[in-house]
Coordinates of C-alpha atoms and ligand atoms in Angstrom, one line a residue:
X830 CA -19.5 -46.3 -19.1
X831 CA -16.3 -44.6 -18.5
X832 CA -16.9 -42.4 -15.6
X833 CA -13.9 -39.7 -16.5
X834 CA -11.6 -39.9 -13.6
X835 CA -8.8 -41.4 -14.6
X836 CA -5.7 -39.7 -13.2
X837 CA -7.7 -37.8 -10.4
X838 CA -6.9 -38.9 -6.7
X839 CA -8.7 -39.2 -3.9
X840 CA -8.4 -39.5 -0.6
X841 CA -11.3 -42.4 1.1
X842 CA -11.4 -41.9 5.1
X843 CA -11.8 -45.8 7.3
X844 CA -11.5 -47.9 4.0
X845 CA -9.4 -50.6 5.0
X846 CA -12.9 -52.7 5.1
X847 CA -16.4 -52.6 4.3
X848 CA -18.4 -49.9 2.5
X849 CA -14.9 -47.1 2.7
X850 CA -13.0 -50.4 1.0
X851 CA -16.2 -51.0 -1.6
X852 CA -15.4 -47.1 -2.1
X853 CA -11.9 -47.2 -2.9
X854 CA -12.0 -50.2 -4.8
X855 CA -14.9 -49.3 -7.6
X856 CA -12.6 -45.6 -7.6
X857 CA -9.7 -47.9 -8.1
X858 CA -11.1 -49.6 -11.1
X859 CA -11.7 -46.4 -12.7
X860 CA -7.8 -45.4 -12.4
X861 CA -8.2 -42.9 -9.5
X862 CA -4.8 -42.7 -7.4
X863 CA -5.7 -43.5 -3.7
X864 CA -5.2 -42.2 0.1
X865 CA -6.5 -44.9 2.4
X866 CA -7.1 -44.8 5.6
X867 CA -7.8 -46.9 8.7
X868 CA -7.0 -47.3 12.2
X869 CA -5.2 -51.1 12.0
X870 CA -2.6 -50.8 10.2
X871 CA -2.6 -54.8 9.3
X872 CA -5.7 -54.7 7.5
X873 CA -5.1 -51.0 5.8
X874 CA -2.0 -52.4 4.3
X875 CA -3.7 -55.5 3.0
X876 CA -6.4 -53.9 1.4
X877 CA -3.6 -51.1 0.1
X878 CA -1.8 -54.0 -1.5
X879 CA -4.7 -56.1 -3.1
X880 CA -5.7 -52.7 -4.7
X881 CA -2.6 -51.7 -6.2
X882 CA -2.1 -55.1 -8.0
X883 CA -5.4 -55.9 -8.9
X884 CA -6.1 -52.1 -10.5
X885 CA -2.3 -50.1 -11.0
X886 CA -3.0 -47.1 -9.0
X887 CA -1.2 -45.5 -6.6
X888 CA -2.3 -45.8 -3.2
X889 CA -0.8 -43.9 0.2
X890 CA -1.8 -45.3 3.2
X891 CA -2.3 -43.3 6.3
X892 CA -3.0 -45.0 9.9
X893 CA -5.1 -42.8 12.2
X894 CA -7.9 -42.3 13.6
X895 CA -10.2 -39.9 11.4
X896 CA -12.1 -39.1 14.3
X897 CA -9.2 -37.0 16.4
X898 CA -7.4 -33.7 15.5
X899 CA -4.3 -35.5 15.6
X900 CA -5.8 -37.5 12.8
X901 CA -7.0 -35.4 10.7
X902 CA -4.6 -33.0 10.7
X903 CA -2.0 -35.9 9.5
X904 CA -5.3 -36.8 6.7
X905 CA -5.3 -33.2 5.7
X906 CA -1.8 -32.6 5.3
X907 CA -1.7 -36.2 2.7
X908 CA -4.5 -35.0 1.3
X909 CA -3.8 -31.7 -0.6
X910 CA -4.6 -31.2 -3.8
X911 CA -7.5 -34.5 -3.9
X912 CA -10.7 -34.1 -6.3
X913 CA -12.3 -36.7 -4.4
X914 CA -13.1 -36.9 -0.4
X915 CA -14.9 -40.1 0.4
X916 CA -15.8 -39.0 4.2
X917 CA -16.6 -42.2 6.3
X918 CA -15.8 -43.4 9.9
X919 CA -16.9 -46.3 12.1
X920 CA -20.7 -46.0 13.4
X921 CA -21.8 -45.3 17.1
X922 CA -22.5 -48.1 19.7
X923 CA -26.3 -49.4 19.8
X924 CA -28.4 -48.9 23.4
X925 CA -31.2 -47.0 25.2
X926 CA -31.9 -43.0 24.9
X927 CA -31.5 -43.7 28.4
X928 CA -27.7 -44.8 28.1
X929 CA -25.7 -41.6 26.6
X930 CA -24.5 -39.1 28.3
X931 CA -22.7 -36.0 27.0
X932 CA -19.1 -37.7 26.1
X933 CA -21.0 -40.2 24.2
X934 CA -22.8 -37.6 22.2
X935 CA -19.7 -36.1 21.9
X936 CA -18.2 -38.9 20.3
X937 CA -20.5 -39.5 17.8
X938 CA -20.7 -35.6 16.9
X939 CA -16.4 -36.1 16.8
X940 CA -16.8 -39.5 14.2
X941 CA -20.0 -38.7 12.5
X942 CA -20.5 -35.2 11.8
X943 CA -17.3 -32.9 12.9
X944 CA -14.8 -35.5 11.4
X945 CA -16.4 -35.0 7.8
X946 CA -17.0 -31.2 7.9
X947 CA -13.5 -30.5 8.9
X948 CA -11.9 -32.4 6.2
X949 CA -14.5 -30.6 3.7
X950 CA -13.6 -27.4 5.2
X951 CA -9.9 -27.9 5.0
X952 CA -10.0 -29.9 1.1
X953 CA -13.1 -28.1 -0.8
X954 CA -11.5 -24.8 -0.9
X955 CA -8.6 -26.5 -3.0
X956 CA -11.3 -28.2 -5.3
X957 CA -13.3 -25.1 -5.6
X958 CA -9.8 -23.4 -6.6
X959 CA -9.4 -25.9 -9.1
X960 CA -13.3 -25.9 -10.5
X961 CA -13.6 -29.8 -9.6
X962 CA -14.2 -31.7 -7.5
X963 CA -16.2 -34.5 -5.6
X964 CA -17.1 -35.1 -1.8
X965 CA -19.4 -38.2 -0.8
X966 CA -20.3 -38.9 2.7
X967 CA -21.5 -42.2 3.7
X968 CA -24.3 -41.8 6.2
X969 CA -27.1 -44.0 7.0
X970 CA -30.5 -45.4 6.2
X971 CA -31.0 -43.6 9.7
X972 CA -30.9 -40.0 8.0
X973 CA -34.3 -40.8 6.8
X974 CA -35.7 -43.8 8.7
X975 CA -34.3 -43.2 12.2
X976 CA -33.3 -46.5 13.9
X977 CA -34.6 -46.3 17.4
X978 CA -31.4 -48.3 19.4
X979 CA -28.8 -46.5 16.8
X980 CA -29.8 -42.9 18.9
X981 CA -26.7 -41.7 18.7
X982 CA -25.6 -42.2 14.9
X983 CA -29.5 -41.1 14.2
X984 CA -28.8 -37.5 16.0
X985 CA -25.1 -37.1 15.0
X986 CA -25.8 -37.8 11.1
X987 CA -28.9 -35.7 11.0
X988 CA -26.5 -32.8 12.1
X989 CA -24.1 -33.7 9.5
X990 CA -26.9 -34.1 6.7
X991 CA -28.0 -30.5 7.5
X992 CA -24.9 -28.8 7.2
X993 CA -24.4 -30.6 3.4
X994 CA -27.9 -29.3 2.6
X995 CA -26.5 -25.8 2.4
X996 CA -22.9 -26.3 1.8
X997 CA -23.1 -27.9 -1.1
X998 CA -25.0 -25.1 -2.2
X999 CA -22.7 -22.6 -1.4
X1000 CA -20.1 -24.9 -3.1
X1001 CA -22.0 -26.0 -6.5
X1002 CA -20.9 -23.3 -8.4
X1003 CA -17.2 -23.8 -8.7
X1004 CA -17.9 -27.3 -9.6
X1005 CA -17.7 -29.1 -6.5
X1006 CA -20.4 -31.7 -5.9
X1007 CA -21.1 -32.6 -2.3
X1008 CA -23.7 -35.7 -1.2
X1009 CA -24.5 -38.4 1.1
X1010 CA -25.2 -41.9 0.5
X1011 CA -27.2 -43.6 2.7
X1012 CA -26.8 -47.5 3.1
X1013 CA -29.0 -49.6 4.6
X1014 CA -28.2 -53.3 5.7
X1015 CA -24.3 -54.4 3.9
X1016 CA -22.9 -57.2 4.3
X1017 CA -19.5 -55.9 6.4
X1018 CA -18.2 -56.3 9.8
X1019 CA -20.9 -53.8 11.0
X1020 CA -23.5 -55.6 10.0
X1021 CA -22.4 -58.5 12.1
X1022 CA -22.1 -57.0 15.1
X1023 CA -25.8 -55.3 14.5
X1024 CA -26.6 -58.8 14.3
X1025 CA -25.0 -60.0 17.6
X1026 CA -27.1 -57.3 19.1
X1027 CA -30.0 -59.0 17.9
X1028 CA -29.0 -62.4 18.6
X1029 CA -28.0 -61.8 21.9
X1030 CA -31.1 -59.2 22.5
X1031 CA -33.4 -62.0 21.6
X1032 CA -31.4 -65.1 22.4
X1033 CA -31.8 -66.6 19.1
X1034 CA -28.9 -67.6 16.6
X1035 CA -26.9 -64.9 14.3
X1036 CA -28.8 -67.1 10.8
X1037 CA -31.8 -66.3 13.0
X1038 CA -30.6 -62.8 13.7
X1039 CA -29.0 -62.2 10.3
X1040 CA -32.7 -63.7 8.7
X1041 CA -34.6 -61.8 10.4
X1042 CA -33.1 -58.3 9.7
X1043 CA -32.9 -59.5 5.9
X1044 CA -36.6 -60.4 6.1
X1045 CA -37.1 -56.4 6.2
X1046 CA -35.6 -55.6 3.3
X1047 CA -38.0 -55.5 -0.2
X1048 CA -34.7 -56.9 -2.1
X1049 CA -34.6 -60.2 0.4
X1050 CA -30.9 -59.7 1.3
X1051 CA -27.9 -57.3 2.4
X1052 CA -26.4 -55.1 0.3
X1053 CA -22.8 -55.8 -0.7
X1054 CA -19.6 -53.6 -0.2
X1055 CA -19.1 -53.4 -4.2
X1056 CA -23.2 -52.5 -5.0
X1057 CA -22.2 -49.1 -2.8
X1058 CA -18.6 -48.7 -3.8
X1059 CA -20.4 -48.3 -7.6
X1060 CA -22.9 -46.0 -6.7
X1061 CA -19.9 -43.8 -4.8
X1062 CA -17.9 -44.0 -8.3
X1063 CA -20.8 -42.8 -10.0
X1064 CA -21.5 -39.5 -7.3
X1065 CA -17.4 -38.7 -8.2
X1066 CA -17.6 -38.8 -11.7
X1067 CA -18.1 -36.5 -14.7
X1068 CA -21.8 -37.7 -15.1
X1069 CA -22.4 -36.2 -12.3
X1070 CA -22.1 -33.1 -11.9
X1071 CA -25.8 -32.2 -12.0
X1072 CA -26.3 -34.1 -8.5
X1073 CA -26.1 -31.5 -5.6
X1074 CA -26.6 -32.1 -2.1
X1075 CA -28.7 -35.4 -2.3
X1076 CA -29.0 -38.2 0.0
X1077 CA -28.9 -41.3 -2.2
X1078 CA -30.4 -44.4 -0.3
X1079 CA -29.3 -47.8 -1.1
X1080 CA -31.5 -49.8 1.2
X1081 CA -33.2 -52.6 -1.3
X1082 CA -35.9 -50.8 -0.7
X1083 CA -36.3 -51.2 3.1
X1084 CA -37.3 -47.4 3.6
X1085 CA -40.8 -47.7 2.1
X1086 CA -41.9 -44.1 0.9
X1087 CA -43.5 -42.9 -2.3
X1088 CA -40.0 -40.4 -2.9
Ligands
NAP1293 P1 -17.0 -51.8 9.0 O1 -17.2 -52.9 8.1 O2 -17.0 -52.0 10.5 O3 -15.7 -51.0 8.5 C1 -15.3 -49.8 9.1 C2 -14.0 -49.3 8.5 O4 -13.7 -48.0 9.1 C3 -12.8 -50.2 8.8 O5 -11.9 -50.1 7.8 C4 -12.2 -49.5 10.1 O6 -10.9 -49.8 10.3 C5 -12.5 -48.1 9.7 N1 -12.6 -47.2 10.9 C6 -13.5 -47.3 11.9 N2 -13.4 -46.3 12.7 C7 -12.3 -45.5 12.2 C8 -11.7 -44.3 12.7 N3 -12.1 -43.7 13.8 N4 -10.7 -43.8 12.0 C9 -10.3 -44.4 10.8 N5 -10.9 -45.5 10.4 C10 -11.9 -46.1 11.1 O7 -18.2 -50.7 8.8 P2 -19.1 -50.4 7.5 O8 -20.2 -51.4 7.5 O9 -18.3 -50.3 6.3 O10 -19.7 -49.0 7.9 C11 -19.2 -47.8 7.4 C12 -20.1 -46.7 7.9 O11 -21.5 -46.9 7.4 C13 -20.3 -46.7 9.5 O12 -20.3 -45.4 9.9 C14 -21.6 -47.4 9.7 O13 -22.2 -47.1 10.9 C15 -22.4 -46.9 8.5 N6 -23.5 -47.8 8.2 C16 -23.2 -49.1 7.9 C17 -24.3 -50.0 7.6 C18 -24.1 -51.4 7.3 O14 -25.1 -52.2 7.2 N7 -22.9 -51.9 7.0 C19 -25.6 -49.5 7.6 C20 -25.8 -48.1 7.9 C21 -24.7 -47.3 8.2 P3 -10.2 -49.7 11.7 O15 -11.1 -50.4 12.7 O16 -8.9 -50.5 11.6 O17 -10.0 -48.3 12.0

């Protein structure tokens, strides 16, 4: 299926790995020109490279962190004139509800739910301007099956879910599609380290760990980078332009609920 965005451009926020890479690359295949963006340069620039010889797009690479004003301000200022905003950062330390205090909630509202709506604020009007244009966030399975030790991604991406309900309302009408997609377990650095949680948690090995969590899912394994990157390329392009303000789970089934 040709999904009808050759020649747009997007910019795909903490994509030098994991589900933000999956992201870029199934864009990528589909001959959208590229912002990346990452913290470590090292890897950005790796993934940057493998991309532009392995598809032929043009990819911009922009070291900072998504989650500061500094940062964003530098992300905006690349990003003008995008169709596609692929909002994503890193995910909030596990722990207790008794651990956080205010600067941790903080810090997850910063990375998790302020992050993505002031890049929307600053690059829909543009796309709204132009009658197109495309805004996934990646979320979490936690949206709609909250995961009690991940309290403060839970609270942070429920706020963040709420405000796209009625944004992308407000926004359908010149064109501009905005949703989340929720993954479950990936296979990606985070994943791992969710796994050392449990290993060490429980004192058994990361197979043991790693088994264990996959043992939840319906689909008997993780999810991989590329299954999600797909499923982002498909939100962004023309096909979709009926899809409004949805939270699109790819868990392999894990979340067990008639709808
Ligand atoms: P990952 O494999 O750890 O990759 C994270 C990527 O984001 C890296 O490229 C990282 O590069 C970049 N990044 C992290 N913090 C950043 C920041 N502040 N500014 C700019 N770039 C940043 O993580 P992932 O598994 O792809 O997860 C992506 C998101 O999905 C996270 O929010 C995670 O919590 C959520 N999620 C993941 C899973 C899962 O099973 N994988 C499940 C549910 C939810 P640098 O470190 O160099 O910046």
């Amino acid at each position: 299926m040709d999904l009808g965005l050759k020649g747009k451009r997007a910019l795909v926020c903490a994509s030098s790995k994991g589900l933000g890479l999956g992201c870029a690359r199934a864009l990528a295949a589909e001959g959208v020109d590229l912002i990346m963006n990452a913290r470590g340069v090292d890897a950005l620039e790796a993934s940057a490279t493998s991309i532009r010889q392995e598809f032929g797009v043009d990819v911009v690479t922009l070291a900072c962190d998504v989650t500061s004003e500094d940062g964003q301000a530098a992300l905006i200022e690349a990003a003008q004139g995008v169709d596609i905003l692929v909002n994503n950062a890193g995910g909030p330390p596990p722990g207790m509800w008794t651990d956080w205090d205010r600067e941790d909630f903080i810090s997850a509202l910063d990375a998790n739910m302020l992050a993505p709506i002031a890049l929307i604020k600053a690059l829909v009007p543009g796309m709204m301007d132009r009658g197109w244009g495309r805004v996934v966030n990646i979320t979490s399975v936690s949206v709609k099956s909250p995961i009690p030790v991940l309290g403060l991604s839970n609270a942070a991406r429920a706020g963040l879910t709420g405000y796209v309900a009625g944004t992308s309302r407000q926004v359908a009408g010149s064109g501009v599609t905005i949703n989340n997609l929720l993954p479950g377990i990936h296979a990606t650095d985070r994943a791992i380290s969710l796994d050392k949680g449990v290993s060490d948690q429980q004192g058994i090995t990361m197979e043991e760990a790693k088994a264990q969590r996959a043992a939840t899912i319906p689909a008997g394994r993780y999810g991989t980078a590329d299954e999600f990157g797909a499923t982002c390329a498909f939100l962004c392009s023309q096909h979709a332009g009926f899809i409004v303000g949805q939270n699109v789970l790819l868990d392999g089934g894990a979340f067990s609920s008639a709808m």
